[in-house]
PDB file of C-alpha atoms and ligand atoms in Angstrom:
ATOM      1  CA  UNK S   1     -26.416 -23.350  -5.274  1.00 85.00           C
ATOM      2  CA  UNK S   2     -28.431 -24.690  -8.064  1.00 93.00           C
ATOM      3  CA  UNK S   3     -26.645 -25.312 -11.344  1.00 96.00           C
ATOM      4  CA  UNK S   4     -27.862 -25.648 -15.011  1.00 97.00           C
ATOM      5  CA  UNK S   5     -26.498 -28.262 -17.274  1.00 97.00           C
ATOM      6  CA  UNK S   6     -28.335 -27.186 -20.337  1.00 97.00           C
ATOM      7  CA  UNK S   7     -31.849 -27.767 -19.915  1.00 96.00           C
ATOM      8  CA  UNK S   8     -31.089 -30.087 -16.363  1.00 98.00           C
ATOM      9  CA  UNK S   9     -31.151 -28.012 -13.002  1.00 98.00           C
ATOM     10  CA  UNK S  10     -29.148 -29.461 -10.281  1.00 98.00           C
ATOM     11  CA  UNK S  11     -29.031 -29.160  -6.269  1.00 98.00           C
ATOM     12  CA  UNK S  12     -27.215 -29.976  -4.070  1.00 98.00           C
ATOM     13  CA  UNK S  13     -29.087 -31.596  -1.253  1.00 98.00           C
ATOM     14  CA  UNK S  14     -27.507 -31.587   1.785  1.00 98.00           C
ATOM     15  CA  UNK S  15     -27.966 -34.232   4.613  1.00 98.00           C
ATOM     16  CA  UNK S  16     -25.074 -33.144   7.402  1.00 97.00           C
ATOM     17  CA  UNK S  17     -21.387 -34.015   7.397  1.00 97.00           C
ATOM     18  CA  UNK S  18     -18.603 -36.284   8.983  1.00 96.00           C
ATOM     19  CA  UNK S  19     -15.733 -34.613  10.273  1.00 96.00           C
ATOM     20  CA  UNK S  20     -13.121 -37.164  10.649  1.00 94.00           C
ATOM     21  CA  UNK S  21      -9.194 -36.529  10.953  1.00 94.00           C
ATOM     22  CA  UNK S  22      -7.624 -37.152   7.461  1.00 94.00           C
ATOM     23  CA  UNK S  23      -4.748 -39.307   8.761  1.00 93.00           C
ATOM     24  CA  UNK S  24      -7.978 -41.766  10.107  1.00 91.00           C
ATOM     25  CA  UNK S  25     -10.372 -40.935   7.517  1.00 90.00           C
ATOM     26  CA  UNK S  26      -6.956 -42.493   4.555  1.00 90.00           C
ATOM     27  CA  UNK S  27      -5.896 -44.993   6.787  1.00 85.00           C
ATOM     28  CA  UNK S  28      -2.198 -45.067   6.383  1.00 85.00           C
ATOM     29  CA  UNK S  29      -1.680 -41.611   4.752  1.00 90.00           C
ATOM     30  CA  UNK S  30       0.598 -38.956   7.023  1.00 91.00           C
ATOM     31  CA  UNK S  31       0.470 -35.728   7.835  1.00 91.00           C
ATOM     32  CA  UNK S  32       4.067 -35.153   5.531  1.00 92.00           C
ATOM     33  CA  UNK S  33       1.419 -36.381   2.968  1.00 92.00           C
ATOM     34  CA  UNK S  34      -1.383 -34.005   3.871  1.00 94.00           C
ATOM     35  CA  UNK S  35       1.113 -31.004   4.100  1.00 93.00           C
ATOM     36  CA  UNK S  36       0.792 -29.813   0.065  1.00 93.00           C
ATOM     37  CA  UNK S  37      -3.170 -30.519   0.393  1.00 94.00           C
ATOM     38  CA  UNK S  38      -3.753 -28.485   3.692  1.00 94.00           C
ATOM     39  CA  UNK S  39      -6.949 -26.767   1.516  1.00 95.00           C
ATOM     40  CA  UNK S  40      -8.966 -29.626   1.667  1.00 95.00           C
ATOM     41  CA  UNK S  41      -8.301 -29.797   5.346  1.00 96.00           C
ATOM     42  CA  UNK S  42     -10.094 -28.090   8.364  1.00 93.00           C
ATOM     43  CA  UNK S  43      -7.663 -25.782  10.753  1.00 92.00           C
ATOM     44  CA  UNK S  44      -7.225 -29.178  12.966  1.00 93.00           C
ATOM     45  CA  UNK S  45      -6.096 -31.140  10.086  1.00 93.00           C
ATOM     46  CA  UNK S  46      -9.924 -32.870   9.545  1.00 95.00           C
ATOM     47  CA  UNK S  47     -11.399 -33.919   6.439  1.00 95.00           C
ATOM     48  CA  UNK S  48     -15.096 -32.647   6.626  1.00 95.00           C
ATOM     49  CA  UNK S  49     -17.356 -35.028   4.582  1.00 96.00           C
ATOM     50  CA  UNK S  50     -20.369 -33.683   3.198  1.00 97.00           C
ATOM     51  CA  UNK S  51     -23.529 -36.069   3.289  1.00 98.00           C
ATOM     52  CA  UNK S  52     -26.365 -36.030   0.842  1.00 98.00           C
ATOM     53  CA  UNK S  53     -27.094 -36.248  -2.480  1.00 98.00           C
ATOM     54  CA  UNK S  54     -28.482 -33.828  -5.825  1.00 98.00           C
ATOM     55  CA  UNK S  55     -31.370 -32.912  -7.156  1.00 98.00           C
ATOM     56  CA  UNK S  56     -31.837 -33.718 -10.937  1.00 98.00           C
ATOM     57  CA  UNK S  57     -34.756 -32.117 -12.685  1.00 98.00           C
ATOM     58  CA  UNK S  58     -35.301 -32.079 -16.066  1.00 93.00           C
ATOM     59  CA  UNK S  59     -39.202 -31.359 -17.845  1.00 86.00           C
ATOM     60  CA  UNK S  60     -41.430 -34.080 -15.958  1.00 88.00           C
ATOM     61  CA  UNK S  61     -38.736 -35.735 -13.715  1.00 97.00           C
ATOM     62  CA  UNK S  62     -37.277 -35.051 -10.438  1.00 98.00           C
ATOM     63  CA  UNK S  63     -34.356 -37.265  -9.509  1.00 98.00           C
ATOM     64  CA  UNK S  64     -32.580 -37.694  -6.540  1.00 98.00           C
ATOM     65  CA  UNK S  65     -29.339 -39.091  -7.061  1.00 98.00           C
ATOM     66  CA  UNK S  66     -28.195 -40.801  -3.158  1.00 98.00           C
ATOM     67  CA  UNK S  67     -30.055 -40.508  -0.162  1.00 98.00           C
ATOM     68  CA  UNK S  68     -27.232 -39.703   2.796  1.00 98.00           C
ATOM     69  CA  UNK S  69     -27.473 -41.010   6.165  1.00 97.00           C
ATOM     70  CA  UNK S  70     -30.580 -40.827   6.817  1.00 97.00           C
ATOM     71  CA  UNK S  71     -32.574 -39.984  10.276  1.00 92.00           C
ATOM     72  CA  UNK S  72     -29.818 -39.311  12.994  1.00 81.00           C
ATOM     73  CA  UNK S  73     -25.972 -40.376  13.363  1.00 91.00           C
ATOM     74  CA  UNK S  74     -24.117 -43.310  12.747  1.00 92.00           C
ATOM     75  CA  UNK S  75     -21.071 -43.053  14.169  1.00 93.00           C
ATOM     76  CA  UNK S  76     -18.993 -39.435  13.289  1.00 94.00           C
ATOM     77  CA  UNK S  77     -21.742 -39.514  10.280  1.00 95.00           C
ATOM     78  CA  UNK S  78     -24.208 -36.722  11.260  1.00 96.00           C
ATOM     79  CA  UNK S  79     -27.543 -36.802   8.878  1.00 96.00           C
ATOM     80  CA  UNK S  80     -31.009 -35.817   9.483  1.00 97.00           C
ATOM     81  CA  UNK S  81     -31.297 -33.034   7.134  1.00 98.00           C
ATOM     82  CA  UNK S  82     -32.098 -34.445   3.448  1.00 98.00           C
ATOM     83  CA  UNK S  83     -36.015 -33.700   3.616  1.00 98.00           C
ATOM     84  CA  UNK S  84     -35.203 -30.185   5.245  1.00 98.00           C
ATOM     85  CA  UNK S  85     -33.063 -29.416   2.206  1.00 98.00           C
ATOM     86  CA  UNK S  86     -35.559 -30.996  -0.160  1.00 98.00           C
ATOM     87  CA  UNK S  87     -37.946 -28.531   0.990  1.00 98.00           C
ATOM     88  CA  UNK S  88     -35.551 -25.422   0.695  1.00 98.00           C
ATOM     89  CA  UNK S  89     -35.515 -26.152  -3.285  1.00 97.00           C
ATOM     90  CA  UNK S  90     -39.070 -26.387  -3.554  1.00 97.00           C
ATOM     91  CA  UNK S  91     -39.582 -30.939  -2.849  1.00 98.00           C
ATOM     92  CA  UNK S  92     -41.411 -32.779  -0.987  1.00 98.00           C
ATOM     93  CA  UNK S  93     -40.964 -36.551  -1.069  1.00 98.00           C
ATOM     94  CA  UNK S  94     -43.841 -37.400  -3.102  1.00 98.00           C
ATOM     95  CA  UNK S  95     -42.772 -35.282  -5.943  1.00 98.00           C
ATOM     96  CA  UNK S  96     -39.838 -37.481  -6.211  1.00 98.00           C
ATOM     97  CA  UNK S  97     -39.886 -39.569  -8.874  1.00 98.00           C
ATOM     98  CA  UNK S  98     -36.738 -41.362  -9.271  1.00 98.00           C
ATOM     99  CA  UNK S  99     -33.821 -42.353  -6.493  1.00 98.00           C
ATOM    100  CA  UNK S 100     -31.073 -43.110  -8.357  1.00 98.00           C
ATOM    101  CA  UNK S 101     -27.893 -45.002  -6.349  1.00 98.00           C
ATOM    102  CA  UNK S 102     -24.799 -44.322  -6.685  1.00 98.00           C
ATOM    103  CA  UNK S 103     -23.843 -47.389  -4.863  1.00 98.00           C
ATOM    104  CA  UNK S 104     -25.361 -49.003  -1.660  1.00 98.00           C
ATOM    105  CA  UNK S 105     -23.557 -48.076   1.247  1.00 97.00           C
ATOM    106  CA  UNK S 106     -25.572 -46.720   4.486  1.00 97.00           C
ATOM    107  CA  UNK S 107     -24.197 -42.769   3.827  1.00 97.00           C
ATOM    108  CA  UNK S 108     -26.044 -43.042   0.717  1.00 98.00           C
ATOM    109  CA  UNK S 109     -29.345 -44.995   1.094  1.00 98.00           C
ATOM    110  CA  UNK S 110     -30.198 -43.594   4.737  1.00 98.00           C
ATOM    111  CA  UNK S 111     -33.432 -41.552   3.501  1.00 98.00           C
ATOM    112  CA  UNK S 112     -34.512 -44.582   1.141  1.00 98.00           C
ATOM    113  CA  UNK S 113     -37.042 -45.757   4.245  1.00 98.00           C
ATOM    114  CA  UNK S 114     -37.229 -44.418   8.185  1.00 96.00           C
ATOM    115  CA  UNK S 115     -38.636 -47.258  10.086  1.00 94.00           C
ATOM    116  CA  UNK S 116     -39.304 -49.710   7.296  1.00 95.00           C
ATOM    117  CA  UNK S 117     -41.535 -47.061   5.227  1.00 97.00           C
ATOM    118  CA  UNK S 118     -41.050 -45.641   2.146  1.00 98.00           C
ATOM    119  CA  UNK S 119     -39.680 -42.252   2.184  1.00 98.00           C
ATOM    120  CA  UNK S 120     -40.169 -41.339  -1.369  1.00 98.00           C
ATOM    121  CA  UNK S 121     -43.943 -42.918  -2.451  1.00 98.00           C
ATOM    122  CA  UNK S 122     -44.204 -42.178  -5.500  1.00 98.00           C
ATOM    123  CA  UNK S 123     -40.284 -42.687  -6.759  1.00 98.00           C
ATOM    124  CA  UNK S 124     -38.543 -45.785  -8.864  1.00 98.00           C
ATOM    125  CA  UNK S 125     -35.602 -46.533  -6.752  1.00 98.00           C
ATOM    126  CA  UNK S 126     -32.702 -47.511  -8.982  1.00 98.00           C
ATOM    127  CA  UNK S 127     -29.120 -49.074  -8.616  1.00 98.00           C
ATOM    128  CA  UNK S 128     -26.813 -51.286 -10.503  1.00 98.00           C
ATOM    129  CA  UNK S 129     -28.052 -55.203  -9.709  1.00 98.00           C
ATOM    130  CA  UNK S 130     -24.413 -56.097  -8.541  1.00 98.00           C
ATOM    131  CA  UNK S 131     -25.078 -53.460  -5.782  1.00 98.00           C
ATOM    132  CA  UNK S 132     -28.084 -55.252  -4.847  1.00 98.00           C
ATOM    133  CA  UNK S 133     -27.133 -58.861  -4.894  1.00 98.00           C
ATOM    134  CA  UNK S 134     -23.816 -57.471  -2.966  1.00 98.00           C
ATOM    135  CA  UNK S 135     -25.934 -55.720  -0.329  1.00 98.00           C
ATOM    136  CA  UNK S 136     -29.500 -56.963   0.081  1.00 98.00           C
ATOM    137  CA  UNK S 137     -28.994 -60.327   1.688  1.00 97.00           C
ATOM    138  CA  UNK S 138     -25.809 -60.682   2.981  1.00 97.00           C
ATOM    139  CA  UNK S 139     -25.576 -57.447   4.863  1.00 97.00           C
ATOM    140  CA  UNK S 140     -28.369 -57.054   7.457  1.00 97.00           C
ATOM    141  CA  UNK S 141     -28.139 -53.051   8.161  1.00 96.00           C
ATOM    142  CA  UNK S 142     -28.826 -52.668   4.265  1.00 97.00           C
ATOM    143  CA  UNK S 143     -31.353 -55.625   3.882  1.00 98.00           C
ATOM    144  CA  UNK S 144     -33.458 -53.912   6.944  1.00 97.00           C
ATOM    145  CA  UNK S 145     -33.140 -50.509   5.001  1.00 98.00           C
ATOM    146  CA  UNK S 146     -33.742 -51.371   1.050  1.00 98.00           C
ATOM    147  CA  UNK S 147     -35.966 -54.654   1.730  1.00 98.00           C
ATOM    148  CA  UNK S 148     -38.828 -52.311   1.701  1.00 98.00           C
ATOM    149  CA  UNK S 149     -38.476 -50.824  -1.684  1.00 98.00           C
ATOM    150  CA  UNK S 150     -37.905 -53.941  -3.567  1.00 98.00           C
ATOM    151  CA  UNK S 151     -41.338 -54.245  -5.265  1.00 97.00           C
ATOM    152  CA  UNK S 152     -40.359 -50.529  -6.071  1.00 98.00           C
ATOM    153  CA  UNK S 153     -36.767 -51.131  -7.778  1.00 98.00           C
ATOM    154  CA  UNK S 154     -35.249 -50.822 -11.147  1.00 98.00           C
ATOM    155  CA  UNK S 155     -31.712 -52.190 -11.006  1.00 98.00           C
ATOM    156  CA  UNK S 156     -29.998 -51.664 -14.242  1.00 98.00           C
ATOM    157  CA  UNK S 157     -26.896 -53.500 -15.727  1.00 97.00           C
ATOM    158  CA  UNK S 158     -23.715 -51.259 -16.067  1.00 95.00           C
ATOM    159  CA  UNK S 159     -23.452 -48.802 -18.276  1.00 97.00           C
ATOM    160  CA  UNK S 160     -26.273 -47.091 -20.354  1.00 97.00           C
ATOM    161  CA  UNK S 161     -28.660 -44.566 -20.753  1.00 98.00           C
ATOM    162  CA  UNK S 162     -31.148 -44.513 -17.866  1.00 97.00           C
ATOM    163  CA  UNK S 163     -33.471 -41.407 -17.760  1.00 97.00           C
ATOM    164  CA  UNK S 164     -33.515 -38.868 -20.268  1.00 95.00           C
ATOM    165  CA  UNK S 165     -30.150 -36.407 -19.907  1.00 97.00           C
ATOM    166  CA  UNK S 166     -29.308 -38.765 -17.190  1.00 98.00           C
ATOM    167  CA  UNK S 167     -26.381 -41.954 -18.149  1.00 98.00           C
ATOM    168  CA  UNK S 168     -24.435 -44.318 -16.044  1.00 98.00           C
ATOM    169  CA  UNK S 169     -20.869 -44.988 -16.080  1.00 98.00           C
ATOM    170  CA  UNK S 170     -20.126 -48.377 -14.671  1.00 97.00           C
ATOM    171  CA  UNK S 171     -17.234 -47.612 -11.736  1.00 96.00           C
ATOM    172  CA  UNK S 172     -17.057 -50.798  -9.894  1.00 95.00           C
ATOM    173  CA  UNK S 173     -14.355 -51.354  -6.800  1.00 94.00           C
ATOM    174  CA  UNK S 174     -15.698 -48.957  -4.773  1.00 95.00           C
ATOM    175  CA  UNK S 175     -18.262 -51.696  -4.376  1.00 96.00           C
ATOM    176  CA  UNK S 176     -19.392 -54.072  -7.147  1.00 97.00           C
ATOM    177  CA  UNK S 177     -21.505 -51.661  -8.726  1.00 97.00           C
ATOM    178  CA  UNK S 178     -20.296 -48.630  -8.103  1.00 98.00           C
ATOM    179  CA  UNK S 179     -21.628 -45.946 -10.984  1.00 98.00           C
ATOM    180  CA  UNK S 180     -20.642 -42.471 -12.219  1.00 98.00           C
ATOM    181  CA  UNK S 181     -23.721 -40.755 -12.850  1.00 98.00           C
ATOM    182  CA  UNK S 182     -22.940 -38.609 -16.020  1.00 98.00           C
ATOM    183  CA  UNK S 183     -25.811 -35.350 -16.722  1.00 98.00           C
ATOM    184  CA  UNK S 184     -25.941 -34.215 -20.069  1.00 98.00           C
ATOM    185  CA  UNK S 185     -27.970 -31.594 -21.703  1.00 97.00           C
ATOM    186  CA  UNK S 186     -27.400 -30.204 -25.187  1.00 96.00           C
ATOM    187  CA  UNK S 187     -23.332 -29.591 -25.383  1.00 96.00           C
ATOM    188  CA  UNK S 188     -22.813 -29.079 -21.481  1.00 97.00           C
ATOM    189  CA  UNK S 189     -22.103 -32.380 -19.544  1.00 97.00           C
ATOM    190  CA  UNK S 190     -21.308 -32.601 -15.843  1.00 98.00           C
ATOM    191  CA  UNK S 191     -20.565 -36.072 -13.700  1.00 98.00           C
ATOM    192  CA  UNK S 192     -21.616 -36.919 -10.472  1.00 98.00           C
ATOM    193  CA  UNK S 193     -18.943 -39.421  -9.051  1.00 98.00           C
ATOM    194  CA  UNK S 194     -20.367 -41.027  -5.880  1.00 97.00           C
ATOM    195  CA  UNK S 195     -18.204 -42.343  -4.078  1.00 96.00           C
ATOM    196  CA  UNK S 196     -15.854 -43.446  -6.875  1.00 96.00           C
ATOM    197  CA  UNK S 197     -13.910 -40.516  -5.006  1.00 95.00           C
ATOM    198  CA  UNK S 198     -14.467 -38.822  -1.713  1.00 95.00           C
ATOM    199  CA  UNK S 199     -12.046 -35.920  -1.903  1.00 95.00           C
ATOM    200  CA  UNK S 200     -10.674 -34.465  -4.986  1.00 95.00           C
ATOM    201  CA  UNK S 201      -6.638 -34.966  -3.355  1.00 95.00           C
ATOM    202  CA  UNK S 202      -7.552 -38.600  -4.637  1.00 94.00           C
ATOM    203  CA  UNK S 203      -7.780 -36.888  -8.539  1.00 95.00           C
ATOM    204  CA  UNK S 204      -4.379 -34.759  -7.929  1.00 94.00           C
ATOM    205  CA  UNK S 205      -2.107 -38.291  -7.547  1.00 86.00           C
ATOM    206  CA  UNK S 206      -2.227 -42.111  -8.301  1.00 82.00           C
ATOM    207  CA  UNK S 207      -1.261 -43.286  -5.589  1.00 79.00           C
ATOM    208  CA  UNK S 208      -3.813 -42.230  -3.114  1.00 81.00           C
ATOM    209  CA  UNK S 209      -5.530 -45.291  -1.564  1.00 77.00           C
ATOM    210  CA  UNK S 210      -8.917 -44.703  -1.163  1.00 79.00           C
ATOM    211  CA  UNK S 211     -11.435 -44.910   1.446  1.00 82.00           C
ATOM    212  CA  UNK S 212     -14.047 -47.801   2.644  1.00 85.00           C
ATOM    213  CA  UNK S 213     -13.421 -49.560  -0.819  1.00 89.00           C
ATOM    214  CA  UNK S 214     -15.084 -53.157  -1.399  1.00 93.00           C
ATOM    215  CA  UNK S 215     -12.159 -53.956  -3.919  1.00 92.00           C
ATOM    216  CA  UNK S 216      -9.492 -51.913  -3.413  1.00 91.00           C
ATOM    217  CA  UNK S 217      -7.078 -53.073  -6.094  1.00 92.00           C
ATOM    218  CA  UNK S 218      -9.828 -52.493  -8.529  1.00 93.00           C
ATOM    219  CA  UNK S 219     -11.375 -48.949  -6.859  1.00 94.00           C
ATOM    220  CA  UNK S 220      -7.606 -47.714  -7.515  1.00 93.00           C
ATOM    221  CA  UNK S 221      -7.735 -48.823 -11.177  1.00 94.00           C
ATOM    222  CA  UNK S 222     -10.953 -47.246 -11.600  1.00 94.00           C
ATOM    223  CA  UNK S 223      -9.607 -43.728 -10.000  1.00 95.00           C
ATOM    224  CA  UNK S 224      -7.075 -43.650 -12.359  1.00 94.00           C
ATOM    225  CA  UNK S 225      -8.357 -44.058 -15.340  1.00 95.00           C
ATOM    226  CA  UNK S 226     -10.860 -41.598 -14.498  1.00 96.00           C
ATOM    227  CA  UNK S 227      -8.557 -39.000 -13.426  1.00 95.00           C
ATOM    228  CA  UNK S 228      -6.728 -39.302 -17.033  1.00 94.00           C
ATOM    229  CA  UNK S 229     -10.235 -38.751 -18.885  1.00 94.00           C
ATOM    230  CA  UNK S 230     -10.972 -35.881 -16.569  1.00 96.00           C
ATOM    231  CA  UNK S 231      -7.644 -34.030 -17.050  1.00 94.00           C
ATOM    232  CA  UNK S 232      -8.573 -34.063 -20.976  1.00 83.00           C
ATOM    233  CA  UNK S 233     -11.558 -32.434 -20.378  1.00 91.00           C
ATOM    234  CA  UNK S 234     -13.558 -29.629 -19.249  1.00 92.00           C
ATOM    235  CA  UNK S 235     -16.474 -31.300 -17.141  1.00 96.00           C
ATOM    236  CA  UNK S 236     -17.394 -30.166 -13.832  1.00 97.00           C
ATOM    237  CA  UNK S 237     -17.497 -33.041 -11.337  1.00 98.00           C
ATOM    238  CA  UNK S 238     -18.903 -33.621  -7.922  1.00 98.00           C
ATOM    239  CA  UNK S 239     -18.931 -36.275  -5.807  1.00 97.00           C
ATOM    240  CA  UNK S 240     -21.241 -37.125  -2.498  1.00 95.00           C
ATOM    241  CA  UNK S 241     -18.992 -36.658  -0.119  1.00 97.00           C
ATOM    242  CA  UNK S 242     -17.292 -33.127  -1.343  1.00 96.00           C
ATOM    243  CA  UNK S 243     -16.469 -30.262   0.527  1.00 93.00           C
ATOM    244  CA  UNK S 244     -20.328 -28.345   0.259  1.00 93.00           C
ATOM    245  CA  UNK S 245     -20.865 -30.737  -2.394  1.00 96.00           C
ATOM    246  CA  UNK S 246     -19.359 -28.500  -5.111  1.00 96.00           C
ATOM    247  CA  UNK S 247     -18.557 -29.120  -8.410  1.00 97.00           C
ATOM    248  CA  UNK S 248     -14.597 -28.649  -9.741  1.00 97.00           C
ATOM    249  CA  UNK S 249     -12.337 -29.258 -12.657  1.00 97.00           C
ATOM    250  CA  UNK S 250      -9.097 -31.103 -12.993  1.00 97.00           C
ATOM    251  CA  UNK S 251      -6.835 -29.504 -14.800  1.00 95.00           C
ATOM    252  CA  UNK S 252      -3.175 -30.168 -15.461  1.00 92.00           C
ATOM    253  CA  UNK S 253      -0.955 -27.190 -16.083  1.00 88.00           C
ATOM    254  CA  UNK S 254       2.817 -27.567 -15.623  1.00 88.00           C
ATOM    255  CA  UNK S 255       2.778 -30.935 -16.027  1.00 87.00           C
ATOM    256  CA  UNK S 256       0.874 -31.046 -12.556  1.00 91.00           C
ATOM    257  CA  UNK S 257      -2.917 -31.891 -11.895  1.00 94.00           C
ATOM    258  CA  UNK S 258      -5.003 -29.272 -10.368  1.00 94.00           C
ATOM    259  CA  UNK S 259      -8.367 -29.268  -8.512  1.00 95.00           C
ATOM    260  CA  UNK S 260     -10.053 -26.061  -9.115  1.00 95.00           C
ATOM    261  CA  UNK S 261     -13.500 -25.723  -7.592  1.00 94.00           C
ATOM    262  CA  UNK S 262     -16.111 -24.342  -9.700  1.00 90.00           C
TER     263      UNK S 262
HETATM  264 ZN1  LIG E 301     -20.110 -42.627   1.028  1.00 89.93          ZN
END
């Protein structure tokens, strides 16, 4: 469902999903702990993970903020349908003209190339440079998909403005340069949190551990601090891996956090 954020339209963009039981997909969480948060749960006690990205337009710009899985599975992560869902909004990869990274793990760089080409010709592909030197190099799966676009790449620093209505919020622990991509348009704001989170449960309590983090001690941190900005405030967030890639609120009422989906 396409949403406005003042002049900014956004889409989700869906790719395909992992369904993945909870208690495996939070390694050491239980089901006693699952019990109050049976809603983000299917009827078999799974945690379906979306896979994908948004759409970001604004005036001459189109951005795509994360890439999914790319061209077939890996593992329980089922892509194959980013260009498919391009096309249902009206895009075809050369009208692209930004890729924006939340971070550079496979679920989220998959469409960047399909068998060492470009997928997006005409786009700047963009991530934080810790990301990069993290990734590209050491790790061969992601030096065999992003080596390709390097003549093509931005990185940027941390936080800042990037494109207009468009700002990063440097999240690192997730992996070294994990960013919150924050859309702003006139008074309305909205955040897209990568993987900072993957399920909003991780909002509701501190003491979630999260999932697949590069630094966990420091992911945590990072959580935290974000939930207790959030609970202040009246942004919609989304993050790549939501249920259908909605946006929600966290609210506390009752001295108790809340997720309520938009
Ligand atoms: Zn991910």
């Amino acid at each position: 469902m396409t949403r406005t954020i003042g002049a900014l339209t956004v889409d989700p963009v869906f790719d395909g999903t992992a369904v993945i039981p909870a208690t495996r997909a939070f390694a050491g969480t239980t089901d006693e702990q699952w019990a109050p948060h049976r809603r983000f749960l299917d009827a078999d006690g799974n945690l379906e993970l979306s896979l994908g990205g948004f759409l970001v337009r604004s005036g001459e710009r189109v951005v795509l903020v994360d890439a999914g899985v790319g061209d077939g599975p890996v593992g329980p992560f089922v892509g194959g349908r980013l260009l498919e869902s391009l096309a249902a909004v009206g895009v075809a990869p050369a009208d692209v003209t930004d890729v924006v990274f939340t971070h550079l793990h496979f679920d989220h760089v998959g469409w960047a190339t399909r068998h060492g080409e470009v997928v997006f010709p005409n786009a700047t592909y963009r991530c934080d440079e810790r990301d990069w030197a993290h990734f590209v190099g050491p790790d061969p799966g992601a030096t065999r998909k992003l080596e390709p676009i390097a003549d093509r790449l931005e990185p940027w620093s941390g936080t800042g403005p990037l494109l207009p209505g468009i700002d990063l919020l440097a999240a690192a622990g997730h992996t070294p340069g994990s960013t919150i991509v924050v859309l702003s348009s006139g008074t309305e704001r909205a955040m897209l949190l990568g993987d900072v989170v993957h399920c909003p449960v991780e909002l509701l309590d501190d003491e979630w551990e999260g999932l697949a983090d590069v630094d966990p001690d420091l992911a945590r941190r990072t959580r935290i601090a974000l939930a207790k900005e959030l609970e202040g405030t009246d942004v919609p967030v989304a993050a790549a891996h939501f249920a259908g890639l909605e946006f929600g609120r966290l609210v506390r009422a009752e001295g108790r956090r809340r997720w309520v989906v938009d």
